[in-house]
Amino acid sequence: MSNSFSIIFLIILIFVLILSGIPVYLSMALTGIVSLLVLSATSGTPFAILVLPQSIFNGMGSISLLAIPFYVLAGEIMNRGGITKKLIKFALLLIGRMPASLAQANIVSSMFFGGITGSAQADTSCIGGILIPAMIDEGYTPEEAVGVTASSSTCGPIIPPSITMVLFATSVGCSIGAMFMGGIIPGILIGLGLMATVAIRDRKYHFPRQTEPLPKDEFRRTLIDGIVPLGLPIIIVGGIMSGICTATEAGVVAVIYSLIASIFVTRTIRVRDIWPMLLSTATMSGSILMIIACAKIFSYGLSALQLSTIVTNLILSITTNKYVFLLLVNIVLLIMGMFMDGGAACLILGPIFTPVAVSMGISTIHFGVVMVLNLIIGCGTPPMGVCMFIASKIANIPAERGAKGIMPYVCAEIIVLLLVTYIPFFSTFLPTVLGYNVL
């Protein structure tokens, strides 16, 4: 069996296992073991399977991966502290009485919330749980409420901190800090694109508009309540941009800030609440690290079978134009994002496509941001967009109606995606200014 045939078989196998409902980490582990067995059979190295424990250890042994539990814990502390309602009120304060104010506040809230949790699903659940019923009560159609909420939740994994970006960076060996900085401008562009879409649709559908001003006392309280949680992303981004700390160290500072703010300033959690939050963080972080460890087995086998060389030669035989390559990658990733979790897809596809991109002169950071953006858009698109299903369930409508509501906003996101894809400035400007290597 040739290497090319072996690789095609293994790639088909992992996607069949995942789509059949087997957990992602188990699918990767099984495919990885099969790849090592194939390697033993084709290369005459009968002990290839012995690298299994070493691959698992190396997969979870990177100190950069400590960023994941720290960011998850910081987001858990803030979320348990009731930040969702505070951020929504603060967003409404900023939006004021502009047309479609509640829909616009939904998008702004998601941008803020994403800078704290870095999770699209958490964004949809928390923001949607409050704003979808509120939008429907105010006169928006359920489809519109679902479309705005599910699409705006994509801002979360783009604006730092982003767990998906941590996974991409560790899988291809680039800087987490550079990836974070590269995602700031594209994340803001996504938010602005969605806000522009709401404004355009408001001219046709005349969405409800809030007209009552906030009382002075409530204005002051809302301002203070909003500033406290927003200090978290400011600390993370500011610490990394200033060079004071790395992305992982910024996660430690974020946890300390979250604890101090939630216990002593807002007084929304107690010391006894810390243990349940630690358990929740351990559960979530453990599942992510299991995927990473099993992905290492999978990637080791494919690397030994010379996957990168085969894929590079295959793509270069189709096109040597980097713009055509990026278009093909966008199509593939948008489709994959509809069926797979973004983090898992990054771990599988990142090491495959990134060497090809680099060989064509495309920046690793630029390509990473494009890849993450593609996969996160898929979280809200049918047929299997997780965020779309969560939002539809909250709105109590079939997923088919939710899919209809999200399509105008997905179109806006794809326009931003094409801008980010073909104008590298948006993703490389900040990392370059801050002295990161973007190649």
Short mmCIF file of C-alpha atoms in Angstrom, two decimals:
data_model
loop_
_atom_site.label_atom_id
_atom_site.label_comp_id
_atom_site.label_asym_id
_atom_site.label_seq_id
_atom_site.Cartn_x
_atom_site.Cartn_y
_atom_site.Cartn_z
CA MET A 1 0.00 0.00 0.00
CA SER A 2 1.54 3.32 -1.10
CA ASN A 3 1.84 6.27 1.28
CA SER A 4 -0.66 8.30 -0.77
CA PHE A 5 -3.30 5.58 -0.59
CA SER A 6 -2.63 5.07 3.13
CA ILE A 7 -3.08 8.76 3.87
CA ILE A 8 -6.31 9.02 1.87
CA PHE A 9 -7.63 5.98 3.72
CA LEU A 10 -6.70 7.46 7.14
CA ILE A 11 -8.23 10.88 6.41
CA ILE A 12 -11.46 9.27 5.21
CA LEU A 13 -11.44 7.01 8.27
CA ILE A 14 -11.21 9.84 10.81
CA PHE A 15 -14.03 11.84 9.22
CA VAL A 16 -16.24 8.74 8.98
CA LEU A 17 -15.62 8.02 12.67
CA ILE A 18 -16.37 11.62 13.73
CA LEU A 19 -19.50 11.92 11.58
CA SER A 20 -20.76 8.57 12.89
CA GLY A 21 -20.95 10.05 16.39
CA ILE A 22 -17.75 8.67 17.96
CA PRO A 23 -16.11 11.32 20.23
CA VAL A 24 -13.47 13.40 18.47
CA TYR A 25 -10.62 12.40 20.80
CA LEU A 26 -11.43 8.69 20.40
CA SER A 27 -11.70 9.04 16.61
CA MET A 28 -8.26 10.67 16.53
CA ALA A 29 -6.75 8.04 18.82
CA LEU A 30 -8.13 5.13 16.79
CA THR A 31 -7.02 6.67 13.50
CA GLY A 32 -3.63 7.47 14.99
CA ILE A 33 -3.12 3.87 16.10
CA VAL A 34 -4.15 2.64 12.65
CA SER A 35 -1.65 5.11 11.09
CA LEU A 36 1.15 3.72 13.28
CA LEU A 37 0.20 0.17 12.31
CA VAL A 38 0.23 1.18 8.64
CA LEU A 39 3.63 2.80 9.18
CA SER A 40 4.94 -0.43 10.71
CA ALA A 41 3.66 -2.44 7.76
CA THR A 42 4.86 -0.11 4.99
CA SER A 43 8.22 1.05 6.34
CA GLY A 44 9.48 -2.11 7.98
CA THR A 45 9.61 -0.53 11.46
CA PRO A 46 7.73 -3.04 13.62
CA PHE A 47 8.05 -0.95 16.78
CA ALA A 48 6.39 2.25 15.44
CA ILE A 49 3.47 1.64 17.79
CA LEU A 50 5.84 2.16 20.75
CA VAL A 51 5.81 5.94 20.12
CA LEU A 52 2.18 5.98 21.28
CA PRO A 53 2.80 6.96 24.95
CA GLN A 54 5.51 9.44 23.94
CA SER A 55 3.15 11.09 21.44
CA ILE A 56 0.45 11.44 24.11
CA PHE A 57 2.93 13.00 26.56
CA ASN A 58 4.34 15.37 23.93
CA GLY A 59 0.83 16.36 22.92
CA MET A 60 -0.01 17.63 26.40
CA GLY A 61 3.50 18.54 27.55
CA SER A 62 3.72 22.00 25.98
CA ILE A 63 3.78 24.82 28.53
CA SER A 64 1.84 26.96 26.05
CA LEU A 65 -1.19 24.74 26.64
CA LEU A 66 -1.39 26.03 30.22
CA ALA A 67 -3.09 29.04 28.66
CA ILE A 68 -6.22 26.95 28.04
CA PRO A 69 -7.19 26.12 31.66
CA PHE A 70 -6.31 29.63 32.82
CA TYR A 71 -8.53 31.32 30.21
CA VAL A 72 -11.32 28.80 30.80
CA LEU A 73 -11.14 29.43 34.56
CA ALA A 74 -11.09 33.23 34.16
CA GLY A 75 -14.16 33.05 31.92
CA GLU A 76 -15.88 30.66 34.35
CA ILE A 77 -15.29 33.02 37.28
CA MET A 78 -16.59 36.03 35.39
CA ASN A 79 -19.57 34.14 34.03
CA ARG A 80 -20.53 32.79 37.47
CA GLY A 81 -20.27 36.38 38.66
CA GLY A 82 -23.23 37.38 36.47
CA ILE A 83 -21.31 39.35 33.85
CA THR A 84 -23.76 38.55 31.05
CA LYS A 85 -26.50 40.91 32.20
CA LYS A 86 -23.94 43.59 33.06
CA LEU A 87 -22.36 43.44 29.61
CA ILE A 88 -25.75 43.58 27.89
CA LYS A 89 -26.74 46.67 29.88
CA PHE A 90 -23.37 48.25 29.12
CA ALA A 91 -23.79 47.47 25.41
CA LEU A 92 -27.24 49.07 25.42
CA LEU A 93 -25.70 52.10 27.10
CA LEU A 94 -23.15 52.43 24.28
CA ILE A 95 -25.71 51.80 21.52
CA GLY A 96 -28.11 54.36 22.94
CA ARG A 97 -31.28 54.90 20.91
CA MET A 98 -29.97 54.02 17.47
CA PRO A 99 -32.24 51.99 15.13
CA ALA A 100 -32.56 48.26 15.95
CA SER A 101 -30.88 49.04 19.26
CA LEU A 102 -31.45 45.65 20.90
CA ALA A 103 -30.08 43.75 17.89
CA GLN A 104 -27.05 46.05 17.76
CA ALA A 105 -26.53 45.63 21.51
CA ASN A 106 -26.64 41.86 20.98
CA ILE A 107 -23.67 42.09 18.60
CA VAL A 108 -21.69 44.47 20.83
CA SER A 109 -22.37 42.24 23.85
CA SER A 110 -21.01 39.24 21.95
CA MET A 111 -17.84 41.16 21.10
CA PHE A 112 -17.38 42.00 24.78
CA PHE A 113 -18.29 38.50 25.94
CA GLY A 114 -15.92 36.92 23.42
CA GLY A 115 -13.08 38.92 24.92
CA ILE A 116 -13.77 37.19 28.22
CA THR A 117 -14.67 33.56 27.42
CA GLY A 118 -13.30 32.97 23.90
CA SER A 119 -16.07 30.43 23.20
CA ALA A 120 -18.77 30.76 20.53
CA GLN A 121 -21.04 28.19 22.19
CA ALA A 122 -20.81 29.90 25.59
CA ASP A 123 -21.59 33.22 23.92
CA THR A 124 -24.71 31.85 22.22
CA SER A 125 -25.96 30.19 25.40
CA CYS A 126 -25.38 33.11 27.77
CA ILE A 127 -26.16 36.10 25.55
CA GLY A 128 -28.91 34.26 23.69
CA GLY A 129 -30.54 33.04 26.88
CA ILE A 130 -31.24 36.65 27.81
CA LEU A 131 -31.49 38.55 24.53
CA ILE A 132 -33.35 36.12 22.25
CA PRO A 133 -36.50 36.16 24.45
CA ALA A 134 -36.08 39.92 24.94
CA MET A 135 -35.82 40.54 21.18
CA ILE A 136 -38.88 38.38 20.48
CA ASP A 137 -40.87 40.21 23.19
CA GLU A 138 -39.84 43.53 21.68
CA GLY A 139 -41.16 42.57 18.23
CA TYR A 140 -38.30 40.89 16.37
CA THR A 141 -39.13 37.66 14.58
CA PRO A 142 -37.65 34.53 16.20
CA GLU A 143 -35.64 33.94 13.01
CA GLU A 144 -34.05 37.38 13.24
CA ALA A 145 -33.22 36.93 16.92
CA VAL A 146 -31.58 33.58 16.18
CA GLY A 147 -29.69 34.97 13.17
CA VAL A 148 -28.23 37.92 15.06
CA THR A 149 -27.29 35.89 18.15
CA ALA A 150 -25.77 32.84 16.43
CA SER A 151 -23.79 34.91 13.92
CA SER A 152 -22.45 37.42 16.45
CA SER A 153 -21.18 34.61 18.67
CA THR A 154 -18.45 34.00 16.06
CA CYS A 155 -16.70 37.11 17.37
CA GLY A 156 -15.79 35.17 20.53
CA PRO A 157 -13.12 32.82 19.15
CA ILE A 158 -11.58 35.58 16.99
CA ILE A 159 -11.19 38.38 19.53
CA PRO A 160 -8.56 37.33 22.14
CA PRO A 161 -8.40 35.29 24.23
CA SER A 162 -9.33 32.45 21.89
CA ILE A 163 -8.98 28.76 22.74
CA THR A 164 -9.22 27.85 19.05
CA MET A 165 -6.24 30.08 18.29
CA VAL A 166 -4.26 28.46 21.11
CA LEU A 167 -4.96 25.07 19.52
CA PHE A 168 -3.90 26.25 16.06
CA ALA A 169 -0.72 27.90 17.39
CA THR A 170 0.35 24.80 19.33
CA SER A 171 -0.43 22.47 16.41
CA VAL A 172 1.77 24.37 13.93
CA GLY A 173 4.34 25.82 16.35
CA CYS A 174 3.68 29.55 16.01
CA SER A 175 3.29 32.23 18.70
CA ILE A 176 0.01 32.30 20.63
CA GLY A 177 0.52 36.01 21.33
CA ALA A 178 0.96 36.74 17.61
CA MET A 179 -2.24 34.80 16.83
CA PHE A 180 -4.13 36.75 19.51
CA MET A 181 -2.94 40.07 18.13
CA GLY A 182 -3.71 38.95 14.58
CA GLY A 183 -7.33 38.27 15.52
CA ILE A 184 -8.17 41.68 16.99
CA ILE A 185 -8.83 43.60 13.76
CA PRO A 186 -10.67 40.72 11.97
CA GLY A 187 -12.84 40.22 15.09
CA ILE A 188 -13.79 43.89 15.12
CA LEU A 189 -14.46 43.76 11.36
CA ILE A 190 -16.84 40.83 11.87
CA GLY A 191 -18.72 42.80 14.51
CA LEU A 192 -18.92 45.93 12.35
CA GLY A 193 -20.02 43.86 9.36
CA LEU A 194 -22.87 42.33 11.36
CA MET A 195 -23.90 45.74 12.71
CA ALA A 196 -23.97 47.10 9.15
CA THR A 197 -26.15 44.16 8.10
CA VAL A 198 -28.62 44.91 10.91
CA ALA A 199 -28.71 48.58 9.84
CA ILE A 200 -29.37 47.64 6.20
CA ARG A 201 -32.12 45.18 7.16
CA ASP A 202 -33.65 47.75 9.50
CA ARG A 203 -34.37 50.00 6.51
CA LYS A 204 -36.60 47.25 5.10
CA TYR A 205 -38.07 45.63 8.21
CA HIS A 206 -38.12 48.64 10.60
CA PHE A 207 -36.94 46.83 13.71
CA PRO A 208 -38.03 48.10 17.16
CA ARG A 209 -36.06 51.02 18.53
CA GLN A 210 -35.56 51.91 22.19
CA THR A 211 -36.44 55.51 22.96
CA GLU A 212 -36.33 55.75 26.76
CA PRO A 213 -33.11 57.25 28.19
CA LEU A 214 -31.46 55.68 31.21
CA PRO A 215 -31.90 57.49 34.55
CA LYS A 216 -28.68 59.11 35.81
CA ASP A 217 -28.27 56.73 38.75
CA GLU A 218 -28.73 53.66 36.55
CA PHE A 219 -26.41 55.16 33.92
CA ARG A 220 -23.61 55.47 36.50
CA ARG A 221 -24.20 51.98 37.91
CA THR A 222 -24.32 50.39 34.45
CA LEU A 223 -21.09 52.12 33.47
CA ILE A 224 -19.25 50.83 36.55
CA ASP A 225 -20.72 47.32 36.23
CA GLY A 226 -19.60 47.14 32.60
CA ILE A 227 -16.08 48.45 33.11
CA VAL A 228 -15.17 45.80 35.72
CA PRO A 229 -15.57 42.70 33.48
CA LEU A 230 -14.12 44.53 30.48
CA GLY A 231 -10.94 45.00 32.45
CA LEU A 232 -10.24 41.31 31.80
CA PRO A 233 -9.66 41.48 28.01
CA ILE A 234 -7.86 44.80 28.48
CA ILE A 235 -5.40 43.13 30.88
CA ILE A 236 -4.88 40.18 28.54
CA VAL A 237 -4.39 42.22 25.37
CA GLY A 238 -2.52 45.03 27.13
CA GLY A 239 -0.16 42.63 28.88
CA ILE A 240 0.69 40.81 25.67
CA MET A 241 0.97 43.96 23.54
CA SER A 242 3.24 45.69 26.06
CA GLY A 243 5.51 42.66 26.34
CA ILE A 244 5.01 42.48 30.10
CA CYS A 245 3.76 38.89 29.91
CA THR A 246 3.26 36.02 27.52
CA ALA A 247 -0.18 34.74 26.50
CA THR A 248 0.04 32.01 29.17
CA GLU A 249 1.15 34.43 31.89
CA ALA A 250 -1.67 36.78 30.88
CA GLY A 251 -4.05 33.90 31.62
CA VAL A 252 -2.70 33.69 35.20
CA VAL A 253 -3.16 37.43 35.67
CA ALA A 254 -6.67 37.15 34.23
CA VAL A 255 -7.62 34.51 36.81
CA ILE A 256 -6.29 36.65 39.67
CA TYR A 257 -8.12 39.73 38.35
CA SER A 258 -11.36 37.76 37.93
CA LEU A 259 -11.20 36.46 41.49
CA ILE A 260 -10.47 39.86 43.01
CA ALA A 261 -13.15 41.60 40.92
CA SER A 262 -15.84 38.97 41.56
CA ILE A 263 -15.17 38.45 45.29
CA PHE A 264 -14.22 41.93 46.52
CA VAL A 265 -15.53 44.44 43.94
CA THR A 266 -18.81 43.13 42.50
CA ARG A 267 -19.22 40.57 45.34
CA THR A 268 -21.05 38.19 43.03
CA ILE A 269 -19.24 35.01 44.10
CA ARG A 270 -18.02 33.64 47.42
CA VAL A 271 -14.92 31.67 48.33
CA ARG A 272 -17.00 28.50 48.60
CA ASP A 273 -17.98 28.90 44.91
CA ILE A 274 -14.36 28.46 43.78
CA TRP A 275 -14.28 24.67 44.11
CA PRO A 276 -17.23 24.03 41.72
CA MET A 277 -15.63 26.42 39.22
CA LEU A 278 -12.33 24.56 39.45
CA LEU A 279 -14.14 21.26 38.78
CA SER A 280 -15.94 22.75 35.77
CA THR A 281 -12.66 24.15 34.44
CA ALA A 282 -10.90 20.81 34.92
CA THR A 283 -13.66 18.99 33.04
CA MET A 284 -13.62 21.37 30.10
CA SER A 285 -9.82 21.70 29.95
CA GLY A 286 -9.39 17.94 30.30
CA SER A 287 -11.61 17.27 27.31
CA ILE A 288 -9.64 19.77 25.21
CA LEU A 289 -6.28 18.30 26.28
CA MET A 290 -7.50 14.79 25.49
CA ILE A 291 -8.26 15.93 21.94
CA ILE A 292 -4.79 17.52 21.69
CA ALA A 293 -3.05 14.38 22.98
CA CYS A 294 -4.89 12.11 20.56
CA ALA A 295 -4.33 14.56 17.71
CA LYS A 296 -0.60 14.22 18.35
CA ILE A 297 -0.82 10.47 17.74
CA PHE A 298 -2.72 11.11 14.52
CA SER A 299 -0.34 13.81 13.28
CA TYR A 300 2.76 11.74 14.14
CA GLY A 301 1.60 8.85 11.99
CA LEU A 302 0.66 11.09 9.07
CA SER A 303 3.95 13.00 9.32
CA ALA A 304 5.92 9.75 9.23
CA LEU A 305 3.93 8.80 6.14
CA GLN A 306 5.12 12.11 4.57
CA LEU A 307 1.69 13.73 4.46
CA SER A 308 3.05 17.29 4.15
CA THR A 309 5.13 16.43 1.10
CA ILE A 310 2.27 14.60 -0.60
CA VAL A 311 -0.29 17.36 0.06
CA THR A 312 2.16 20.08 -1.03
CA ASN A 313 2.93 18.30 -4.29
CA LEU A 314 -0.77 17.63 -4.90
CA ILE A 315 -1.82 21.25 -4.39
CA LEU A 316 1.12 22.63 -6.39
CA SER A 317 0.12 20.31 -9.23
CA ILE A 318 -3.31 21.98 -9.21
CA THR A 319 -2.19 25.59 -8.76
CA THR A 320 0.87 27.61 -7.83
CA ASN A 321 -1.19 30.78 -7.37
CA LYS A 322 -1.53 31.57 -3.67
CA TYR A 323 -4.80 33.44 -4.23
CA VAL A 324 -6.39 30.41 -5.88
CA PHE A 325 -4.99 28.26 -3.07
CA LEU A 326 -6.56 30.50 -0.43
CA LEU A 327 -9.90 30.34 -2.25
CA LEU A 328 -9.76 26.53 -2.32
CA VAL A 329 -8.82 26.44 1.37
CA ASN A 330 -11.71 28.77 2.24
CA ILE A 331 -14.17 26.48 0.47
CA VAL A 332 -12.80 23.36 2.18
CA LEU A 333 -12.70 24.96 5.64
CA LEU A 334 -16.18 26.49 5.40
CA ILE A 335 -17.55 23.04 4.56
CA MET A 336 -15.54 21.37 7.34
CA GLY A 337 -16.68 24.00 9.84
CA MET A 338 -20.29 23.01 9.16
CA PHE A 339 -19.63 19.45 10.34
CA MET A 340 -16.75 19.61 12.85
CA ASP A 341 -15.76 21.45 16.00
CA GLY A 342 -13.38 24.29 15.11
CA GLY A 343 -10.69 23.26 17.60
CA ALA A 344 -10.59 19.67 16.39
CA ALA A 345 -10.52 20.81 12.75
CA CYS A 346 -7.57 23.11 13.53
CA LEU A 347 -5.64 20.23 15.08
CA ILE A 348 -6.31 17.99 12.08
CA LEU A 349 -6.09 20.42 9.17
CA GLY A 350 -3.65 23.04 10.53
CA PRO A 351 -0.51 20.88 10.20
CA ILE A 352 -1.70 19.73 6.75
CA PHE A 353 -2.39 23.09 5.08
CA THR A 354 0.02 25.43 6.89
CA PRO A 355 3.26 24.06 5.32
CA VAL A 356 1.68 24.48 1.87
CA ALA A 357 0.69 28.07 2.71
CA VAL A 358 4.20 28.88 3.94
CA SER A 359 5.74 27.38 0.78
CA MET A 360 3.62 29.84 -1.23
CA GLY A 361 4.83 32.82 0.81
CA ILE A 362 1.72 33.16 2.97
CA SER A 363 2.27 34.30 6.56
CA THR A 364 1.59 31.61 9.17
CA ILE A 365 -0.28 34.12 11.35
CA HIS A 366 -2.35 35.36 8.42
CA PHE A 367 -3.21 31.82 7.39
CA GLY A 368 -4.02 30.87 11.00
CA VAL A 369 -6.47 33.76 11.40
CA VAL A 370 -8.10 32.87 8.06
CA MET A 371 -8.38 29.24 9.13
CA VAL A 372 -9.92 30.01 12.52
CA LEU A 373 -12.33 32.53 10.98
CA ASN A 374 -13.50 29.96 8.42
CA LEU A 375 -14.12 27.26 10.99
CA ILE A 376 -15.89 29.56 13.42
CA ILE A 377 -18.28 30.81 10.74
CA GLY A 378 -19.20 27.15 10.33
CA CYS A 379 -20.41 27.07 13.95
CA GLY A 380 -23.44 29.09 12.91
CA THR A 381 -24.20 27.62 9.50
CA PRO A 382 -26.44 24.70 8.59
CA PRO A 383 -26.64 21.75 8.48
CA MET A 384 -24.80 21.12 11.78
CA GLY A 385 -23.88 24.57 13.11
CA VAL A 386 -23.81 24.18 16.91
CA CYS A 387 -24.52 27.85 17.65
CA MET A 388 -27.49 27.85 15.27
CA PHE A 389 -29.00 24.84 17.05
CA ILE A 390 -28.44 26.39 20.50
CA ALA A 391 -30.03 29.69 19.46
CA SER A 392 -32.96 27.93 17.72
CA LYS A 393 -33.65 25.89 20.83
CA ILE A 394 -33.68 29.02 22.99
CA ALA A 395 -36.10 30.68 20.53
CA ASN A 396 -38.19 27.48 20.49
CA ILE A 397 -38.24 27.24 16.69
CA PRO A 398 -37.10 24.47 14.31
CA ALA A 399 -33.48 24.64 13.17
CA GLU A 400 -34.69 25.13 9.58
CA ARG A 401 -36.24 28.47 10.53
CA GLY A 402 -33.12 29.42 12.46
CA ALA A 403 -31.01 28.65 9.38
CA LYS A 404 -33.18 30.98 7.30
CA GLY A 405 -32.64 33.81 9.79
CA ILE A 406 -28.87 33.43 9.94
CA MET A 407 -28.14 33.40 6.20
CA PRO A 408 -28.00 37.23 5.65
CA TYR A 409 -25.50 37.50 8.49
CA VAL A 410 -23.41 34.58 7.23
CA CYS A 411 -23.16 36.42 3.90
CA ALA A 412 -21.77 39.47 5.74
CA GLU A 413 -19.27 37.26 7.57
CA ILE A 414 -18.09 35.70 4.31
CA ILE A 415 -17.50 39.19 2.85
CA VAL A 416 -15.31 40.00 5.88
CA LEU A 417 -13.61 36.61 5.50
CA LEU A 418 -12.68 37.43 1.89
CA LEU A 419 -11.31 40.83 2.97
CA VAL A 420 -9.18 39.21 5.67
CA THR A 421 -8.10 36.44 3.28
CA TYR A 422 -6.91 38.68 0.47
CA ILE A 423 -5.71 41.67 2.50
CA PRO A 424 -3.09 40.26 4.93
CA PHE A 425 -2.71 43.70 6.53
CA PHE A 426 -5.78 43.08 8.70
CA SER A 427 -4.22 40.06 10.42
CA THR A 428 -0.50 40.88 10.29
CA PHE A 429 -0.41 44.62 11.08
CA LEU A 430 -0.65 44.42 14.89
CA PRO A 431 1.68 41.39 15.28
CA THR A 432 4.27 43.06 13.01
CA VAL A 433 4.10 46.37 14.90
CA LEU A 434 4.55 44.50 18.18
CA GLY A 435 7.64 42.71 16.90
CA TYR A 436 6.23 39.21 16.37
CA ASN A 437 7.47 36.97 13.61
CA VAL A 438 4.49 36.50 11.28
CA LEU A 439 6.20 34.21 8.76
#
